[in-house]
Amino acid sequence: QKEVEQNSGPLSVPEGAIASLNCTYSDRGSQSFFWYRQYSGKSPELIMFIYSNGDKEDGRFTAQLNKASQYVSLLIRDSQPSDSATYLCAVNERGNQFYFGTGTSLTVIP
Amino acid sequence: EAGVAQSPRYKIIEKRQSVAFWCNPISGHATLYWYQQILGQGPKLLIQFQNNGVVDDSQLPKDRFSAERLKGVDSTLKIQPAKLEDSAVYLCASRDFGDGYTFGSGTRLTVV
């Protein structure tokens, strides 16, 4: 079983809609969770991180964490064409090791 | 603050040649990582340094890859000899305690 799993997509949503990206992880001892955005040919850039169960909002982005179910999600409200990218989930497991998922490709259709 | 600096941006070499990449992390970041990202995949950790010590190199192919961070600041990653399957983007990242990674722009390696 992979440490971090994401649906590879592609996920397509119309402009203005909510995009929902999901990630599951295997290590129950994982402590912190990160979402990165990666444009084609560019390096990943940090969008937000979450440590505690529940929701964390930052502008149009909301991260949701459910440790009991071992999943973390990212919601993008009012999706824009500029949000079209690959979204990587990263999990900080015990021992300070980071594992990345393979990423979900998102396309926002104007 | 200045970001993570990497060089070169691109490198094309023939198989069995050697190549080296350089990384200078964000000032004050004690933790430095090298990742390999093959096209269509997520980044895979090769090695993690804390200051000038190795924390995790379990996924580093040690028969051909080596890395060092002698003074606890900048780092080099070397591949010798290169194989076709080493074609990837090599990302360096640094981290301050409690924060996420900050990645450099990466080095795109093509082995022909």
PDB file of C-alpha atoms in Angstrom:
ATOM      1  CA  GLN A   1       0.000   0.000   0.000  1.00  0.00           C
ATOM      2  CA  LYS A   2       1.302   3.410  -0.944  1.00  0.00           C
ATOM      3  CA  GLU A   3       1.940   5.839   1.862  1.00  0.00           C
ATOM      4  CA  VAL A   4      -0.128   8.603   0.271  1.00  0.00           C
ATOM      5  CA  GLU A   5      -2.740   8.042  -2.398  1.00  0.00           C
ATOM      6  CA  GLN A   6      -4.518  10.490  -4.642  1.00  0.00           C
ATOM      7  CA  ASN A   7      -6.755  10.077  -7.661  1.00  0.00           C
ATOM      8  CA  SER A   8      -4.618  11.057 -10.618  1.00  0.00           C
ATOM      9  CA  GLY A   9      -7.564  12.595 -12.427  1.00  0.00           C
ATOM     10  CA  PRO A  10      -7.858  14.470 -14.596  1.00  0.00           C
ATOM     11  CA  LEU A  11     -10.524  16.387 -12.748  1.00  0.00           C
ATOM     12  CA  SER A  12     -12.402  18.972 -14.779  1.00  0.00           C
ATOM     13  CA  VAL A  13     -14.677  21.612 -13.310  1.00  0.00           C
ATOM     14  CA  PRO A  14     -16.309  24.663 -14.871  1.00  0.00           C
ATOM     15  CA  GLU A  15     -15.131  28.105 -13.889  1.00  0.00           C
ATOM     16  CA  GLY A  16     -16.794  29.277 -10.680  1.00  0.00           C
ATOM     17  CA  ALA A  17     -17.500  25.764  -9.411  1.00  0.00           C
ATOM     18  CA  ILE A  18     -16.031  24.042  -6.360  1.00  0.00           C
ATOM     19  CA  ALA A  19     -13.158  21.662  -7.026  1.00  0.00           C
ATOM     20  CA  SER A  20     -12.715  18.856  -4.495  1.00  0.00           C
ATOM     21  CA  LEU A  21      -9.405  17.022  -4.227  1.00  0.00           C
ATOM     22  CA  ASN A  22      -8.903  14.034  -1.961  1.00  0.00           C
ATOM     23  CA  CYS A  23      -5.962  12.270  -0.394  1.00  0.00           C
ATOM     24  CA  THR A  24      -5.659   9.227   1.878  1.00  0.00           C
ATOM     25  CA  TYR A  25      -2.665   8.169   3.911  1.00  0.00           C
ATOM     26  CA  SER A  26      -1.598   4.952   5.586  1.00  0.00           C
ATOM     27  CA  ASP A  27       0.306   5.981   8.720  1.00  0.00           C
ATOM     28  CA  ARG A  28      -2.052   6.764  11.598  1.00  0.00           C
ATOM     29  CA  GLY A  29       0.795   8.522  13.372  1.00  0.00           C
ATOM     30  CA  SER A  30       1.059  11.176  10.673  1.00  0.00           C
ATOM     31  CA  GLN A  31       1.166  14.595  12.181  1.00  0.00           C
ATOM     32  CA  SER A  32       0.890  17.240   9.521  1.00  0.00           C
ATOM     33  CA  PHE A  33      -0.535  17.478   6.059  1.00  0.00           C
ATOM     34  CA  PHE A  34       0.277  19.759   3.179  1.00  0.00           C
ATOM     35  CA  TRP A  35      -1.197  20.680  -0.165  1.00  0.00           C
ATOM     36  CA  TYR A  36       1.073  21.817  -2.966  1.00  0.00           C
ATOM     37  CA  ARG A  37       0.199  23.168  -6.379  1.00  0.00           C
ATOM     38  CA  GLN A  38       2.455  22.380  -9.318  1.00  0.00           C
ATOM     39  CA  TYR A  39       2.095  24.065 -12.667  1.00  0.00           C
ATOM     40  CA  SER A  40       3.455  22.195 -15.657  1.00  0.00           C
ATOM     41  CA  GLY A  41       7.231  22.509 -15.789  1.00  0.00           C
ATOM     42  CA  LYS A  42       7.392  24.323 -12.468  1.00  0.00           C
ATOM     43  CA  SER A  43       8.288  23.363  -8.913  1.00  0.00           C
ATOM     44  CA  PRO A  44       5.634  22.579  -6.324  1.00  0.00           C
ATOM     45  CA  GLU A  45       4.493  25.556  -4.283  1.00  0.00           C
ATOM     46  CA  LEU A  46       2.874  25.305  -0.877  1.00  0.00           C
ATOM     47  CA  ILE A  47      -0.801  26.234  -0.738  1.00  0.00           C
ATOM     48  CA  MET A  48      -1.621  25.383   2.834  1.00  0.00           C
ATOM     49  CA  PHE A  49      -1.057  22.937   5.647  1.00  0.00           C
ATOM     50  CA  ILE A  50      -3.238  21.501   8.389  1.00  0.00           C
ATOM     51  CA  TYR A  51      -2.423  19.759  11.653  1.00  0.00           C
ATOM     52  CA  SER A  52      -5.703  19.378  13.496  1.00  0.00           C
ATOM     53  CA  ASN A  53      -8.941  17.621  12.672  1.00  0.00           C
ATOM     54  CA  GLY A  54     -11.522  19.827  11.024  1.00  0.00           C
ATOM     55  CA  ASP A  55     -11.370  22.573   8.461  1.00  0.00           C
ATOM     56  CA  LYS A  56      -8.832  25.271   7.777  1.00  0.00           C
ATOM     57  CA  GLU A  57      -9.704  28.070   5.412  1.00  0.00           C
ATOM     58  CA  ASP A  58      -7.397  30.392   3.503  1.00  0.00           C
ATOM     59  CA  GLY A  59      -9.108  32.549   0.927  1.00  0.00           C
ATOM     60  CA  ARG A  60     -10.737  30.335  -1.685  1.00  0.00           C
ATOM     61  CA  PHE A  61      -8.987  27.242  -0.316  1.00  0.00           C
ATOM     62  CA  THR A  62     -10.222  24.997   2.490  1.00  0.00           C
ATOM     63  CA  ALA A  63      -8.281  22.029   3.792  1.00  0.00           C
ATOM     64  CA  GLN A  64     -10.209  19.341   5.640  1.00  0.00           C
ATOM     65  CA  LEU A  65      -8.613  16.707   7.839  1.00  0.00           C
ATOM     66  CA  ASN A  66     -10.172  13.575   9.272  1.00  0.00           C
ATOM     67  CA  LYS A  67      -7.538  11.582  11.156  1.00  0.00           C
ATOM     68  CA  ALA A  68      -9.933   8.798  12.121  1.00  0.00           C
ATOM     69  CA  SER A  69     -10.634   8.092   8.470  1.00  0.00           C
ATOM     70  CA  GLN A  70      -7.108   8.989   7.406  1.00  0.00           C
ATOM     71  CA  TYR A  71      -8.003  11.404   4.704  1.00  0.00           C
ATOM     72  CA  VAL A  72      -7.327  14.996   3.905  1.00  0.00           C
ATOM     73  CA  SER A  73      -9.051  17.031   1.234  1.00  0.00           C
ATOM     74  CA  LEU A  74      -8.686  20.371  -0.467  1.00  0.00           C
ATOM     75  CA  LEU A  75     -11.656  22.399  -1.643  1.00  0.00           C
ATOM     76  CA  ILE A  76     -11.199  25.226  -4.093  1.00  0.00           C
ATOM     77  CA  ARG A  77     -14.160  27.575  -4.238  1.00  0.00           C
ATOM     78  CA  ASP A  78     -14.946  29.786  -7.217  1.00  0.00           C
ATOM     79  CA  SER A  79     -12.436  27.872  -9.331  1.00  0.00           C
ATOM     80  CA  GLN A  80     -10.507  29.931 -11.858  1.00  0.00           C
ATOM     81  CA  PRO A  81      -8.680  28.847 -15.016  1.00  0.00           C
ATOM     82  CA  SER A  82      -5.456  29.865 -13.246  1.00  0.00           C
ATOM     83  CA  ASP A  83      -6.131  27.082 -10.728  1.00  0.00           C
ATOM     84  CA  SER A  84      -5.510  24.519 -13.470  1.00  0.00           C
ATOM     85  CA  ALA A  85      -2.509  22.568 -12.219  1.00  0.00           C
ATOM     86  CA  THR A  86      -1.512  19.355 -10.507  1.00  0.00           C
ATOM     87  CA  TYR A  87      -2.234  19.292  -6.780  1.00  0.00           C
ATOM     88  CA  LEU A  88       0.086  17.260  -4.598  1.00  0.00           C
ATOM     89  CA  CYS A  89      -0.795  15.999  -1.153  1.00  0.00           C
ATOM     90  CA  ALA A  90       2.125  15.558   1.251  1.00  0.00           C
ATOM     91  CA  VAL A  91       2.061  13.882   4.620  1.00  0.00           C
ATOM     92  CA  ASN A  92       4.598  14.338   7.387  1.00  0.00           C
ATOM     93  CA  GLU A  93       4.844  10.963   9.075  1.00  0.00           C
ATOM     94  CA  ARG A  94       6.525  10.039  12.287  1.00  0.00           C
ATOM     95  CA  GLY A  95      10.257  10.438  12.074  1.00  0.00           C
ATOM     96  CA  ASN A  96       9.977  13.683  10.144  1.00  0.00           C
ATOM     97  CA  GLN A  97       9.584  11.859   6.845  1.00  0.00           C
ATOM     98  CA  PHE A  98       7.528  13.455   4.111  1.00  0.00           C
ATOM     99  CA  TYR A  99       5.664  11.420   1.550  1.00  0.00           C
ATOM    100  CA  PHE A 100       4.027  12.866  -1.527  1.00  0.00           C
ATOM    101  CA  GLY A 101       1.119  11.489  -3.479  1.00  0.00           C
ATOM    102  CA  THR A 102       1.288  11.246  -7.236  1.00  0.00           C
ATOM    103  CA  GLY A 103      -0.892  14.333  -7.626  1.00  0.00           C
ATOM    104  CA  THR A 104      -4.317  15.123  -9.072  1.00  0.00           C
ATOM    105  CA  SER A 105      -4.510  17.040 -12.326  1.00  0.00           C
ATOM    106  CA  LEU A 106      -7.161  19.763 -12.229  1.00  0.00           C
ATOM    107  CA  THR A 107      -8.498  21.600 -15.260  1.00  0.00           C
ATOM    108  CA  VAL A 108     -10.845  24.553 -14.799  1.00  0.00           C
ATOM    109  CA  ILE A 109     -12.861  25.132 -17.952  1.00  0.00           C
ATOM    110  CA  PRO A 110     -13.692  28.775 -18.756  1.00  0.00           C
TER     111      PRO A 110
ATOM    112  CA  GLU B   1      13.856  36.275   1.762  1.00  0.00           C
ATOM    113  CA  ALA B   2      15.723  34.638  -1.076  1.00  0.00           C
ATOM    114  CA  GLY B   3      14.371  31.270  -2.185  1.00  0.00           C
ATOM    115  CA  VAL B   4      16.077  27.937  -2.668  1.00  0.00           C
ATOM    116  CA  ALA B   5      18.664  28.243  -5.415  1.00  0.00           C
ATOM    117  CA  GLN B   6      19.488  25.353  -7.714  1.00  0.00           C
ATOM    118  CA  SER B   7      21.777  24.959 -10.678  1.00  0.00           C
ATOM    119  CA  PRO B   8      21.926  24.087 -13.454  1.00  0.00           C
ATOM    120  CA  ARG B   9      18.332  24.395 -14.679  1.00  0.00           C
ATOM    121  CA  TYR B  10      18.800  21.858 -17.438  1.00  0.00           C
ATOM    122  CA  LYS B  11      21.345  19.152 -18.162  1.00  0.00           C
ATOM    123  CA  ILE B  12      21.601  16.631 -20.963  1.00  0.00           C
ATOM    124  CA  ILE B  13      24.161  13.850 -20.654  1.00  0.00           C
ATOM    125  CA  GLU B  14      24.831  10.485 -22.189  1.00  0.00           C
ATOM    126  CA  LYS B  15      24.300   7.327 -20.185  1.00  0.00           C
ATOM    127  CA  ARG B  16      27.267   6.268 -18.105  1.00  0.00           C
ATOM    128  CA  GLN B  17      28.426   9.876 -17.754  1.00  0.00           C
ATOM    129  CA  SER B  18      28.463  11.643 -14.417  1.00  0.00           C
ATOM    130  CA  VAL B  19      26.575  14.764 -13.397  1.00  0.00           C
ATOM    131  CA  ALA B  20      26.343  17.003 -10.343  1.00  0.00           C
ATOM    132  CA  PHE B  21      23.634  19.334  -9.106  1.00  0.00           C
ATOM    133  CA  TRP B  22      23.964  22.155  -6.634  1.00  0.00           C
ATOM    134  CA  CYS B  23      21.530  23.573  -4.097  1.00  0.00           C
ATOM    135  CA  ASN B  24      21.659  26.534  -1.732  1.00  0.00           C
ATOM    136  CA  PRO B  25      18.755  26.490   0.734  1.00  0.00           C
ATOM    137  CA  ILE B  26      16.962  29.393   2.331  1.00  0.00           C
ATOM    138  CA  SER B  27      19.204  31.039   4.880  1.00  0.00           C
ATOM    139  CA  GLY B  28      18.757  29.531   8.313  1.00  0.00           C
ATOM    140  CA  HIS B  29      16.920  26.429   7.162  1.00  0.00           C
ATOM    141  CA  ALA B  30      18.647  23.513   8.819  1.00  0.00           C
ATOM    142  CA  THR B  31      16.794  20.795   6.929  1.00  0.00           C
ATOM    143  CA  LEU B  32      17.550  20.182   3.274  1.00  0.00           C
ATOM    144  CA  TYR B  33      16.029  17.584   0.979  1.00  0.00           C
ATOM    145  CA  TRP B  34      16.731  16.225  -2.468  1.00  0.00           C
ATOM    146  CA  TYR B  35      13.773  14.836  -4.372  1.00  0.00           C
ATOM    147  CA  GLN B  36      13.509  13.076  -7.708  1.00  0.00           C
ATOM    148  CA  GLN B  37      10.364  13.737  -9.719  1.00  0.00           C
ATOM    149  CA  ILE B  38       9.792  11.572 -12.743  1.00  0.00           C
ATOM    150  CA  LEU B  39       7.283  12.925 -15.255  1.00  0.00           C
ATOM    151  CA  GLY B  40       3.731  12.228 -14.115  1.00  0.00           C
ATOM    152  CA  GLN B  41       4.720  11.189 -10.613  1.00  0.00           C
ATOM    153  CA  GLY B  42       4.956  12.870  -7.257  1.00  0.00           C
ATOM    154  CA  PRO B  43       8.338  13.842  -5.799  1.00  0.00           C
ATOM    155  CA  LYS B  44      10.278  10.943  -4.299  1.00  0.00           C
ATOM    156  CA  LEU B  45      12.636  11.658  -1.423  1.00  0.00           C
ATOM    157  CA  LEU B  46      16.245  10.747  -2.141  1.00  0.00           C
ATOM    158  CA  ILE B  47      17.995  12.158   0.902  1.00  0.00           C
ATOM    159  CA  GLN B  48      17.320  14.402   3.879  1.00  0.00           C
ATOM    160  CA  PHE B  49      19.970  16.408   5.724  1.00  0.00           C
ATOM    161  CA  GLN B  50      19.712  18.043   9.111  1.00  0.00           C
ATOM    162  CA  ASN B  51      22.530  20.568   9.151  1.00  0.00           C
ATOM    163  CA  ASN B  52      25.422  18.541   7.713  1.00  0.00           C
ATOM    164  CA  GLY B  53      24.185  15.159   8.914  1.00  0.00           C
ATOM    165  CA  VAL B  54      22.146  12.635   6.940  1.00  0.00           C
ATOM    166  CA  VAL B  55      18.731  11.926   8.481  1.00  0.00           C
ATOM    167  CA  ASP B  56      17.263   9.660   5.807  1.00  0.00           C
ATOM    168  CA  ASP B  57      18.872   8.232   2.678  1.00  0.00           C
ATOM    169  CA  SER B  58      16.901   4.997   2.527  1.00  0.00           C
ATOM    170  CA  GLN B  59      15.692   5.623  -1.029  1.00  0.00           C
ATOM    171  CA  LEU B  60      18.976   6.889  -2.425  1.00  0.00           C
ATOM    172  CA  PRO B  61      20.480   4.423  -4.954  1.00  0.00           C
ATOM    173  CA  LYS B  62      23.836   4.474  -3.254  1.00  0.00           C
ATOM    174  CA  ASP B  63      25.609   2.508  -5.958  1.00  0.00           C
ATOM    175  CA  ARG B  64      25.342   5.520  -8.248  1.00  0.00           C
ATOM    176  CA  PHE B  65      23.997   8.485  -6.282  1.00  0.00           C
ATOM    177  CA  SER B  66      25.833  10.450  -3.631  1.00  0.00           C
ATOM    178  CA  ALA B  67      25.101  13.678  -1.808  1.00  0.00           C
ATOM    179  CA  GLU B  68      26.901  15.878   0.629  1.00  0.00           C
ATOM    180  CA  ARG B  69      26.308  18.982   2.688  1.00  0.00           C
ATOM    181  CA  LEU B  70      29.706  19.537   4.188  1.00  0.00           C
ATOM    182  CA  LYS B  71      29.236  22.886   5.922  1.00  0.00           C
ATOM    183  CA  GLY B  72      25.547  22.498   6.694  1.00  0.00           C
ATOM    184  CA  VAL B  73      24.531  25.064   4.090  1.00  0.00           C
ATOM    185  CA  ASP B  74      24.678  24.252   0.386  1.00  0.00           C
ATOM    186  CA  SER B  75      24.559  20.737  -0.957  1.00  0.00           C
ATOM    187  CA  THR B  76      25.542  18.764  -4.031  1.00  0.00           C
ATOM    188  CA  LEU B  77      23.922  15.663  -5.484  1.00  0.00           C
ATOM    189  CA  LYS B  78      25.959  13.507  -7.847  1.00  0.00           C
ATOM    190  CA  ILE B  79      25.046  10.685 -10.172  1.00  0.00           C
ATOM    191  CA  GLN B  80      27.833   8.438 -11.453  1.00  0.00           C
ATOM    192  CA  PRO B  81      27.273   6.675 -13.808  1.00  0.00           C
ATOM    193  CA  ALA B  82      23.913   7.902 -15.063  1.00  0.00           C
ATOM    194  CA  LYS B  83      21.262   5.577 -16.474  1.00  0.00           C
ATOM    195  CA  LEU B  84      18.395   6.355 -18.811  1.00  0.00           C
ATOM    196  CA  GLU B  85      15.902   5.922 -15.969  1.00  0.00           C
ATOM    197  CA  ASP B  86      17.569   8.759 -14.061  1.00  0.00           C
ATOM    198  CA  SER B  87      15.929  11.236 -16.427  1.00  0.00           C
ATOM    199  CA  ALA B  88      13.811  13.360 -14.119  1.00  0.00           C
ATOM    200  CA  VAL B  89      13.597  16.698 -12.390  1.00  0.00           C
ATOM    201  CA  TYR B  90      15.763  16.882  -9.295  1.00  0.00           C
ATOM    202  CA  LEU B  91      14.243  19.162  -6.715  1.00  0.00           C
ATOM    203  CA  CYS B  92      15.968  20.602  -3.715  1.00  0.00           C
ATOM    204  CA  ALA B  93      13.860  21.824  -0.822  1.00  0.00           C
ATOM    205  CA  SER B  94      14.537  23.334   2.551  1.00  0.00           C
ATOM    206  CA  ARG B  95      12.374  23.620   5.597  1.00  0.00           C
ATOM    207  CA  ASP B  96      12.167  25.529   8.809  1.00  0.00           C
ATOM    208  CA  PHE B  97      10.707  23.740  11.788  1.00  0.00           C
ATOM    209  CA  GLY B  98       6.952  23.313  11.572  1.00  0.00           C
ATOM    210  CA  ASP B  99       6.595  24.729   8.084  1.00  0.00           C
ATOM    211  CA  GLY B 100       6.157  23.066   4.746  1.00  0.00           C
ATOM    212  CA  TYR B 101       8.892  22.721   2.218  1.00  0.00           C
ATOM    213  CA  THR B 102      10.067  25.477  -0.036  1.00  0.00           C
ATOM    214  CA  PHE B 103      11.257  24.022  -3.301  1.00  0.00           C
ATOM    215  CA  GLY B 104      13.887  25.314  -5.657  1.00  0.00           C
ATOM    216  CA  SER B 105      13.205  25.591  -9.359  1.00  0.00           C
ATOM    217  CA  GLY B 106      14.694  22.167  -9.981  1.00  0.00           C
ATOM    218  CA  THR B 107      17.194  20.692 -12.417  1.00  0.00           C
ATOM    219  CA  ARG B 108      15.754  18.851 -15.380  1.00  0.00           C
ATOM    220  CA  LEU B 109      18.077  15.985 -16.268  1.00  0.00           C
ATOM    221  CA  THR B 110      17.831  14.144 -19.562  1.00  0.00           C
ATOM    222  CA  VAL B 111      19.956  11.046 -20.012  1.00  0.00           C
ATOM    223  CA  VAL B 112      20.297   9.932 -23.630  1.00  0.00           C
TER     224      VAL B 112
END
